[in-house]
Amino acid sequence: MTVLQAMSEAEYATWLAQAIPNFADEKVKSGQWAAEGALAQSEKDHQTMLPQGVHTSGQCFFTIRDAQEQVVGTLWYAEQTRGDAQIAYLYDIHVFPQFQRQGHAQAAIFALEKEVARRGLAGLALHVFGHNPAAYALYCKLGFQPTNINMFKSLSHAEQQP
């Protein structure tokens, strides 16, 4: 059984050390940021959003643990107001490579849904990068619906149109 457990400060420090470069890499892959400066921008964004680290108000950090209580990944969400409702916004879910494709992400989302409902929040929102079709497919399978779609076309390598 996959469960969520509140992150310790040490686990948060380990998570943050990986989350900053991972987010920078995803932003570069998506074409939103240039590689030069991406790491610094990610560091700045994380510091701005998480000024008190694991203790930042409204931010919730968990380790994802398997049936043997082994840490198989991490999860971060924030409580937010959307319209007139309080919701949970899933910023990051990461299952470590050696534990992927074993159902941990799906089980962690189910556990998160229970946590969100227990807190009286109205729903769960998230963002998925367009270059990650596996994550998109998982979220669709779990009942998430697109609320808007941003698109981009790079012209740096495009041939001139007639």
Short mmCIF file of N, CA and C in Angstrom, two decimals:
data_model
loop_
_atom_site.label_atom_id
_atom_site.label_comp_id
_atom_site.label_asym_id
_atom_site.label_seq_id
_atom_site.Cartn_x
_atom_site.Cartn_y
_atom_site.Cartn_z
N MET A 1 0.84 -1.18 0.00
CA MET A 1 0.00 0.00 0.00
C MET A 1 0.89 1.25 0.00
N THR A 2 0.65 2.15 -0.92
CA THR A 2 1.40 3.40 -1.01
C THR A 2 0.74 4.43 -0.11
N VAL A 3 1.56 5.12 0.70
CA VAL A 3 1.03 6.13 1.62
C VAL A 3 1.85 7.41 1.51
N LEU A 4 1.24 8.51 1.96
CA LEU A 4 1.92 9.79 2.04
C LEU A 4 2.30 10.04 3.49
N GLN A 5 3.53 10.52 3.70
CA GLN A 5 3.99 10.85 5.04
C GLN A 5 4.61 12.24 5.00
N ALA A 6 4.28 13.08 5.97
CA ALA A 6 4.83 14.43 6.01
C ALA A 6 6.35 14.39 5.93
N MET A 7 6.92 15.28 5.13
CA MET A 7 8.37 15.35 4.97
C MET A 7 9.03 15.94 6.20
N SER A 8 10.16 15.39 6.54
CA SER A 8 11.00 15.97 7.59
C SER A 8 11.82 17.11 6.96
N GLU A 9 12.46 17.90 7.80
CA GLU A 9 13.32 18.97 7.27
C GLU A 9 14.46 18.40 6.44
N ALA A 10 15.04 17.29 6.87
CA ALA A 10 16.13 16.66 6.12
C ALA A 10 15.63 16.15 4.77
N GLU A 11 14.45 15.54 4.75
CA GLU A 11 13.88 15.05 3.49
C GLU A 11 13.57 16.23 2.57
N TYR A 12 13.09 17.33 3.15
CA TYR A 12 12.80 18.53 2.36
C TYR A 12 14.09 19.05 1.71
N ALA A 13 15.17 19.11 2.47
CA ALA A 13 16.44 19.60 1.92
C ALA A 13 16.90 18.73 0.75
N THR A 14 16.76 17.43 0.88
CA THR A 14 17.12 16.51 -0.21
C THR A 14 16.20 16.73 -1.41
N TRP A 15 14.89 16.87 -1.14
CA TRP A 15 13.92 17.11 -2.21
C TRP A 15 14.25 18.39 -2.96
N LEU A 16 14.48 19.49 -2.20
CA LEU A 16 14.74 20.79 -2.82
C LEU A 16 15.99 20.76 -3.69
N ALA A 17 17.02 20.06 -3.24
CA ALA A 17 18.26 19.96 -4.01
C ALA A 17 18.03 19.29 -5.36
N GLN A 18 17.01 18.44 -5.45
CA GLN A 18 16.68 17.79 -6.72
C GLN A 18 15.60 18.55 -7.48
N ALA A 19 14.66 19.15 -6.75
CA ALA A 19 13.53 19.83 -7.38
C ALA A 19 13.97 21.05 -8.18
N ILE A 20 14.93 21.80 -7.67
CA ILE A 20 15.36 23.02 -8.36
C ILE A 20 15.93 22.70 -9.74
N PRO A 21 16.92 21.80 -9.87
CA PRO A 21 17.41 21.50 -11.23
C PRO A 21 16.38 20.76 -12.08
N ASN A 22 15.54 19.93 -11.49
CA ASN A 22 14.51 19.22 -12.26
C ASN A 22 13.53 20.21 -12.89
N PHE A 23 13.09 21.20 -12.10
CA PHE A 23 12.15 22.20 -12.62
C PHE A 23 12.81 23.02 -13.72
N ALA A 24 14.05 23.42 -13.50
CA ALA A 24 14.77 24.18 -14.53
C ALA A 24 14.85 23.38 -15.83
N ASP A 25 15.17 22.09 -15.72
CA ASP A 25 15.27 21.22 -16.89
C ASP A 25 13.92 21.12 -17.61
N GLU A 26 12.84 20.97 -16.87
CA GLU A 26 11.51 20.87 -17.48
C GLU A 26 11.13 22.16 -18.20
N LYS A 27 11.46 23.30 -17.61
CA LYS A 27 11.16 24.59 -18.24
C LYS A 27 11.97 24.77 -19.52
N VAL A 28 13.21 24.30 -19.53
CA VAL A 28 14.04 24.37 -20.74
C VAL A 28 13.46 23.43 -21.80
N LYS A 29 13.14 22.19 -21.41
CA LYS A 29 12.58 21.22 -22.37
C LYS A 29 11.29 21.74 -23.00
N SER A 30 10.50 22.47 -22.22
CA SER A 30 9.22 22.97 -22.71
C SER A 30 9.38 24.20 -23.60
N GLY A 31 10.58 24.75 -23.66
CA GLY A 31 10.82 25.93 -24.47
C GLY A 31 10.49 27.23 -23.77
N GLN A 32 10.16 27.17 -22.48
CA GLN A 32 9.78 28.38 -21.76
C GLN A 32 10.97 29.17 -21.25
N TRP A 33 12.07 28.48 -20.97
CA TRP A 33 13.27 29.15 -20.48
C TRP A 33 14.47 28.74 -21.33
N ALA A 34 15.42 29.65 -21.44
CA ALA A 34 16.70 29.33 -22.06
C ALA A 34 17.53 28.54 -21.05
N ALA A 35 18.38 27.67 -21.55
CA ALA A 35 19.22 26.86 -20.66
C ALA A 35 20.09 27.76 -19.78
N GLU A 36 20.64 28.80 -20.40
CA GLU A 36 21.47 29.73 -19.63
C GLU A 36 20.56 30.52 -18.68
N GLY A 37 20.81 30.41 -17.43
CA GLY A 37 20.03 31.13 -16.43
C GLY A 37 18.86 30.35 -15.86
N ALA A 38 18.57 29.18 -16.41
CA ALA A 38 17.41 28.41 -15.95
C ALA A 38 17.56 27.97 -14.50
N LEU A 39 18.72 27.49 -14.13
CA LEU A 39 18.93 27.04 -12.76
C LEU A 39 18.76 28.20 -11.78
N ALA A 40 19.32 29.35 -12.09
CA ALA A 40 19.18 30.52 -11.22
C ALA A 40 17.72 30.94 -11.11
N GLN A 41 16.99 30.90 -12.23
CA GLN A 41 15.57 31.26 -12.20
C GLN A 41 14.77 30.28 -11.35
N SER A 42 15.07 29.00 -11.46
CA SER A 42 14.39 27.99 -10.66
C SER A 42 14.67 28.20 -9.17
N GLU A 43 15.93 28.49 -8.85
CA GLU A 43 16.27 28.76 -7.45
C GLU A 43 15.49 29.95 -6.92
N LYS A 44 15.42 31.01 -7.72
CA LYS A 44 14.68 32.21 -7.34
C LYS A 44 13.19 31.90 -7.14
N ASP A 45 12.60 31.17 -8.08
CA ASP A 45 11.18 30.83 -7.99
C ASP A 45 10.89 30.01 -6.74
N HIS A 46 11.73 29.03 -6.45
CA HIS A 46 11.51 28.19 -5.27
C HIS A 46 11.67 29.01 -3.98
N GLN A 47 12.66 29.90 -3.95
CA GLN A 47 12.85 30.74 -2.76
C GLN A 47 11.65 31.66 -2.55
N THR A 48 11.14 32.21 -3.64
CA THR A 48 9.99 33.11 -3.56
C THR A 48 8.75 32.36 -3.06
N MET A 49 8.52 31.17 -3.59
CA MET A 49 7.32 30.40 -3.21
C MET A 49 7.45 29.75 -1.84
N LEU A 50 8.68 29.45 -1.44
CA LEU A 50 8.90 28.67 -0.21
C LEU A 50 9.87 29.38 0.73
N PRO A 51 9.54 30.60 1.16
CA PRO A 51 10.49 31.37 1.97
C PRO A 51 10.81 30.74 3.32
N GLN A 52 9.90 29.95 3.86
CA GLN A 52 10.16 29.25 5.13
C GLN A 52 10.37 27.75 4.91
N GLY A 53 10.73 27.39 3.70
CA GLY A 53 11.01 25.99 3.40
C GLY A 53 9.82 25.09 3.67
N VAL A 54 10.08 23.96 4.29
CA VAL A 54 9.04 22.97 4.57
C VAL A 54 7.94 23.54 5.48
N HIS A 55 8.24 24.63 6.17
CA HIS A 55 7.28 25.24 7.10
C HIS A 55 6.52 26.41 6.48
N THR A 56 6.64 26.63 5.17
CA THR A 56 5.93 27.71 4.50
C THR A 56 4.43 27.47 4.59
N SER A 57 3.72 28.46 5.07
CA SER A 57 2.27 28.35 5.26
C SER A 57 1.56 28.00 3.95
N GLY A 58 0.63 27.06 4.03
CA GLY A 58 -0.17 26.66 2.88
C GLY A 58 0.50 25.69 1.94
N GLN A 59 1.75 25.34 2.21
CA GLN A 59 2.48 24.40 1.37
C GLN A 59 2.59 23.07 2.11
N CYS A 60 2.35 21.97 1.43
CA CYS A 60 2.34 20.65 2.06
C CYS A 60 3.28 19.71 1.31
N PHE A 61 4.21 19.13 2.04
CA PHE A 61 5.24 18.27 1.46
C PHE A 61 5.16 16.87 2.05
N PHE A 62 5.24 15.87 1.18
CA PHE A 62 5.15 14.48 1.61
C PHE A 62 6.20 13.63 0.93
N THR A 63 6.59 12.58 1.61
CA THR A 63 7.29 11.50 0.93
C THR A 63 6.23 10.48 0.55
N ILE A 64 6.47 9.78 -0.53
CA ILE A 64 5.59 8.69 -0.96
C ILE A 64 6.29 7.41 -0.51
N ARG A 65 5.59 6.60 0.26
CA ARG A 65 6.20 5.38 0.80
C ARG A 65 5.42 4.15 0.33
N ASP A 66 6.17 3.07 0.09
CA ASP A 66 5.53 1.82 -0.34
C ASP A 66 5.11 0.99 0.88
N ALA A 67 4.63 -0.20 0.65
CA ALA A 67 4.12 -1.07 1.72
C ALA A 67 5.19 -1.41 2.75
N GLN A 68 6.45 -1.36 2.35
CA GLN A 68 7.55 -1.63 3.28
C GLN A 68 8.07 -0.35 3.93
N GLU A 69 7.35 0.76 3.74
CA GLU A 69 7.68 2.07 4.29
C GLU A 69 8.95 2.67 3.69
N GLN A 70 9.36 2.15 2.53
CA GLN A 70 10.51 2.68 1.81
C GLN A 70 10.07 3.92 1.02
N VAL A 71 10.87 4.98 1.04
CA VAL A 71 10.55 6.18 0.28
C VAL A 71 10.74 5.89 -1.20
N VAL A 72 9.65 6.05 -1.96
CA VAL A 72 9.69 5.79 -3.41
C VAL A 72 9.51 7.06 -4.22
N GLY A 73 9.22 8.18 -3.54
CA GLY A 73 9.04 9.44 -4.26
C GLY A 73 8.64 10.56 -3.32
N THR A 74 8.27 11.69 -3.93
CA THR A 74 7.90 12.89 -3.18
C THR A 74 6.69 13.56 -3.82
N LEU A 75 6.03 14.39 -3.02
CA LEU A 75 4.83 15.09 -3.49
C LEU A 75 4.74 16.43 -2.78
N TRP A 76 4.39 17.48 -3.53
CA TRP A 76 4.21 18.83 -2.98
C TRP A 76 2.93 19.40 -3.53
N TYR A 77 2.08 19.88 -2.63
CA TYR A 77 0.90 20.62 -3.06
C TYR A 77 0.71 21.84 -2.17
N ALA A 78 -0.09 22.78 -2.67
CA ALA A 78 -0.40 24.00 -1.93
C ALA A 78 -1.90 24.19 -1.88
N GLU A 79 -2.36 24.73 -0.78
CA GLU A 79 -3.77 25.13 -0.68
C GLU A 79 -3.91 26.50 -1.32
N GLN A 80 -4.89 26.62 -2.23
CA GLN A 80 -5.09 27.87 -2.95
C GLN A 80 -6.58 28.18 -3.06
N THR A 81 -6.87 29.43 -3.34
CA THR A 81 -8.24 29.85 -3.62
C THR A 81 -8.38 29.99 -5.12
N ARG A 82 -9.36 29.30 -5.68
CA ARG A 82 -9.68 29.40 -7.11
C ARG A 82 -11.15 29.79 -7.19
N GLY A 83 -11.42 30.98 -7.69
CA GLY A 83 -12.80 31.47 -7.71
C GLY A 83 -13.26 31.62 -6.28
N ASP A 84 -14.32 30.93 -5.94
CA ASP A 84 -14.83 31.00 -4.56
C ASP A 84 -14.56 29.71 -3.79
N ALA A 85 -13.65 28.89 -4.29
CA ALA A 85 -13.39 27.59 -3.65
C ALA A 85 -11.93 27.47 -3.21
N GLN A 86 -11.73 26.75 -2.14
CA GLN A 86 -10.39 26.37 -1.69
C GLN A 86 -10.05 25.03 -2.33
N ILE A 87 -8.90 24.97 -2.96
CA ILE A 87 -8.48 23.75 -3.65
C ILE A 87 -7.04 23.39 -3.27
N ALA A 88 -6.62 22.23 -3.70
CA ALA A 88 -5.22 21.84 -3.59
C ALA A 88 -4.62 21.92 -4.99
N TYR A 89 -3.43 22.52 -5.09
CA TYR A 89 -2.74 22.59 -6.36
C TYR A 89 -1.48 21.74 -6.25
N LEU A 90 -1.43 20.68 -7.03
CA LEU A 90 -0.29 19.76 -7.01
C LEU A 90 0.84 20.36 -7.83
N TYR A 91 1.89 20.81 -7.15
CA TYR A 91 3.04 21.40 -7.82
C TYR A 91 4.01 20.35 -8.32
N ASP A 92 4.19 19.29 -7.56
CA ASP A 92 5.22 18.33 -7.93
C ASP A 92 4.90 16.95 -7.37
N ILE A 93 4.95 15.97 -8.23
CA ILE A 93 4.91 14.58 -7.80
C ILE A 93 6.03 13.89 -8.55
N HIS A 94 6.86 13.19 -7.80
CA HIS A 94 8.02 12.54 -8.43
C HIS A 94 8.19 11.15 -7.81
N VAL A 95 8.14 10.15 -8.67
CA VAL A 95 8.46 8.78 -8.24
C VAL A 95 9.86 8.50 -8.77
N PHE A 96 10.73 8.04 -7.88
CA PHE A 96 12.12 7.78 -8.26
C PHE A 96 12.17 6.74 -9.37
N PRO A 97 13.11 6.89 -10.32
CA PRO A 97 13.14 6.02 -11.50
C PRO A 97 13.04 4.53 -11.21
N GLN A 98 13.72 4.04 -10.18
CA GLN A 98 13.71 2.60 -9.91
C GLN A 98 12.35 2.10 -9.40
N PHE A 99 11.44 3.03 -9.07
CA PHE A 99 10.11 2.65 -8.57
C PHE A 99 8.99 3.03 -9.54
N GLN A 100 9.34 3.58 -10.69
CA GLN A 100 8.33 3.99 -11.66
C GLN A 100 7.68 2.76 -12.31
N ARG A 101 6.48 3.00 -12.82
CA ARG A 101 5.68 1.98 -13.51
C ARG A 101 5.27 0.84 -12.57
N GLN A 102 5.14 1.15 -11.27
CA GLN A 102 4.69 0.17 -10.29
C GLN A 102 3.39 0.61 -9.60
N GLY A 103 2.78 1.69 -10.10
CA GLY A 103 1.51 2.16 -9.55
C GLY A 103 1.62 3.16 -8.41
N HIS A 104 2.85 3.58 -8.08
CA HIS A 104 3.02 4.50 -6.95
C HIS A 104 2.43 5.89 -7.21
N ALA A 105 2.59 6.41 -8.41
CA ALA A 105 2.05 7.75 -8.71
C ALA A 105 0.53 7.74 -8.61
N GLN A 106 -0.09 6.73 -9.19
CA GLN A 106 -1.55 6.62 -9.13
C GLN A 106 -2.01 6.48 -7.68
N ALA A 107 -1.36 5.62 -6.91
CA ALA A 107 -1.73 5.43 -5.51
C ALA A 107 -1.50 6.69 -4.70
N ALA A 108 -0.44 7.43 -5.01
CA ALA A 108 -0.17 8.69 -4.30
C ALA A 108 -1.26 9.72 -4.61
N ILE A 109 -1.72 9.77 -5.85
CA ILE A 109 -2.81 10.70 -6.20
C ILE A 109 -4.08 10.30 -5.43
N PHE A 110 -4.39 9.02 -5.37
CA PHE A 110 -5.57 8.58 -4.60
C PHE A 110 -5.43 8.98 -3.13
N ALA A 111 -4.24 8.79 -2.57
CA ALA A 111 -4.01 9.17 -1.17
C ALA A 111 -4.14 10.69 -1.01
N LEU A 112 -3.65 11.43 -2.00
CA LEU A 112 -3.78 12.89 -1.96
C LEU A 112 -5.24 13.31 -2.02
N GLU A 113 -6.02 12.65 -2.85
CA GLU A 113 -7.45 12.98 -2.93
C GLU A 113 -8.12 12.82 -1.57
N LYS A 114 -7.77 11.77 -0.84
CA LYS A 114 -8.33 11.58 0.50
C LYS A 114 -7.87 12.68 1.44
N GLU A 115 -6.60 13.06 1.37
CA GLU A 115 -6.05 14.14 2.20
C GLU A 115 -6.75 15.46 1.90
N VAL A 116 -6.94 15.76 0.62
CA VAL A 116 -7.59 16.99 0.20
C VAL A 116 -9.04 17.02 0.68
N ALA A 117 -9.74 15.91 0.54
CA ALA A 117 -11.13 15.83 1.02
C ALA A 117 -11.19 15.98 2.53
N ARG A 118 -10.26 15.35 3.24
CA ARG A 118 -10.21 15.45 4.69
C ARG A 118 -10.04 16.90 5.14
N ARG A 119 -9.29 17.66 4.38
CA ARG A 119 -9.06 19.07 4.69
C ARG A 119 -10.22 19.96 4.25
N GLY A 120 -11.22 19.37 3.60
CA GLY A 120 -12.39 20.13 3.17
C GLY A 120 -12.17 20.96 1.92
N LEU A 121 -11.16 20.62 1.14
CA LEU A 121 -10.89 21.35 -0.09
C LEU A 121 -11.79 20.83 -1.22
N ALA A 122 -12.12 21.71 -2.15
CA ALA A 122 -13.12 21.40 -3.17
C ALA A 122 -12.59 20.58 -4.34
N GLY A 123 -11.28 20.55 -4.55
CA GLY A 123 -10.75 19.83 -5.70
C GLY A 123 -9.25 19.84 -5.73
N LEU A 124 -8.74 19.27 -6.80
CA LEU A 124 -7.30 19.11 -6.99
C LEU A 124 -6.95 19.55 -8.41
N ALA A 125 -6.02 20.49 -8.52
CA ALA A 125 -5.59 20.99 -9.82
C ALA A 125 -4.10 20.70 -9.98
N LEU A 126 -3.64 20.69 -11.22
CA LEU A 126 -2.22 20.49 -11.50
C LEU A 126 -1.87 21.00 -12.88
N HIS A 127 -0.60 21.05 -13.14
CA HIS A 127 -0.06 21.41 -14.45
C HIS A 127 0.74 20.21 -14.95
N VAL A 128 0.67 19.95 -16.24
CA VAL A 128 1.51 18.91 -16.82
C VAL A 128 2.20 19.50 -18.05
N PHE A 129 3.50 19.26 -18.16
CA PHE A 129 4.25 19.75 -19.31
C PHE A 129 3.82 18.98 -20.56
N GLY A 130 3.70 19.69 -21.67
CA GLY A 130 3.28 19.08 -22.92
C GLY A 130 4.22 18.01 -23.43
N HIS A 131 5.48 18.06 -23.03
CA HIS A 131 6.44 17.06 -23.48
C HIS A 131 6.43 15.81 -22.60
N ASN A 132 5.43 15.68 -21.74
CA ASN A 132 5.32 14.51 -20.86
C ASN A 132 3.99 13.79 -21.09
N PRO A 133 3.86 13.11 -22.23
CA PRO A 133 2.58 12.46 -22.54
C PRO A 133 2.21 11.34 -21.56
N ALA A 134 3.19 10.69 -20.94
CA ALA A 134 2.87 9.63 -19.97
C ALA A 134 2.15 10.22 -18.75
N ALA A 135 2.64 11.36 -18.27
CA ALA A 135 1.98 12.01 -17.13
C ALA A 135 0.59 12.48 -17.53
N TYR A 136 0.47 13.07 -18.71
CA TYR A 136 -0.84 13.53 -19.19
C TYR A 136 -1.83 12.37 -19.25
N ALA A 137 -1.39 11.24 -19.79
CA ALA A 137 -2.26 10.07 -19.88
C ALA A 137 -2.68 9.58 -18.50
N LEU A 138 -1.74 9.56 -17.55
CA LEU A 138 -2.08 9.13 -16.19
C LEU A 138 -3.13 10.05 -15.59
N TYR A 139 -2.93 11.36 -15.71
CA TYR A 139 -3.88 12.30 -15.12
C TYR A 139 -5.26 12.18 -15.76
N CYS A 140 -5.31 11.99 -17.07
CA CYS A 140 -6.60 11.78 -17.74
C CYS A 140 -7.26 10.51 -17.23
N LYS A 141 -6.48 9.44 -17.09
CA LYS A 141 -7.00 8.18 -16.57
C LYS A 141 -7.58 8.35 -15.17
N LEU A 142 -6.99 9.26 -14.39
CA LEU A 142 -7.44 9.48 -13.01
C LEU A 142 -8.59 10.49 -12.92
N GLY A 143 -9.07 10.97 -14.07
CA GLY A 143 -10.25 11.83 -14.07
C GLY A 143 -9.99 13.33 -14.16
N PHE A 144 -8.73 13.74 -14.31
CA PHE A 144 -8.44 15.16 -14.48
C PHE A 144 -8.89 15.60 -15.86
N GLN A 145 -9.40 16.83 -15.96
CA GLN A 145 -9.86 17.39 -17.23
C GLN A 145 -9.04 18.64 -17.54
N PRO A 146 -8.65 18.82 -18.81
CA PRO A 146 -7.94 20.06 -19.16
C PRO A 146 -8.84 21.27 -18.89
N THR A 147 -8.25 22.32 -18.33
CA THR A 147 -8.99 23.56 -18.10
C THR A 147 -8.55 24.65 -19.07
N ASN A 148 -7.35 24.54 -19.59
CA ASN A 148 -6.86 25.40 -20.65
C ASN A 148 -5.62 24.74 -21.23
N ILE A 149 -5.29 25.10 -22.43
CA ILE A 149 -4.13 24.50 -23.08
C ILE A 149 -3.29 25.62 -23.68
N ASN A 150 -2.04 25.72 -23.25
CA ASN A 150 -1.11 26.68 -23.82
C ASN A 150 -0.32 25.95 -24.91
N MET A 151 -0.08 26.63 -26.01
CA MET A 151 0.67 26.02 -27.10
C MET A 151 1.78 26.95 -27.55
N PHE A 152 2.81 26.38 -28.17
CA PHE A 152 3.97 27.15 -28.61
C PHE A 152 4.52 26.51 -29.87
N LYS A 153 4.96 27.34 -30.78
CA LYS A 153 5.63 26.87 -31.99
C LYS A 153 6.96 27.61 -32.09
N SER A 154 8.05 26.88 -32.10
CA SER A 154 9.37 27.47 -32.23
C SER A 154 9.60 27.83 -33.69
N LEU A 155 10.09 29.01 -33.91
CA LEU A 155 10.41 29.45 -35.27
C LEU A 155 11.90 29.47 -35.52
N SER A 156 12.68 29.05 -34.56
CA SER A 156 14.13 29.10 -34.71
C SER A 156 14.65 28.15 -35.79
N HIS A 157 13.94 27.08 -36.05
CA HIS A 157 14.38 26.11 -37.06
C HIS A 157 13.36 25.95 -38.20
N ALA A 158 12.37 26.81 -38.20
CA ALA A 158 11.32 26.69 -39.21
C ALA A 158 11.80 27.23 -40.56
N GLU A 159 11.36 26.57 -41.60
CA GLU A 159 11.64 27.08 -42.95
C GLU A 159 10.70 28.26 -43.19
N GLN A 160 11.14 29.16 -44.05
CA GLN A 160 10.28 30.31 -44.34
C GLN A 160 9.05 29.83 -45.10
N GLN A 161 7.92 30.38 -44.70
CA GLN A 161 6.65 30.04 -45.36
C GLN A 161 6.53 30.85 -46.65
N PRO A 162 5.86 30.29 -47.67
CA PRO A 162 5.69 31.02 -48.94
C PRO A 162 4.85 32.27 -48.77
#
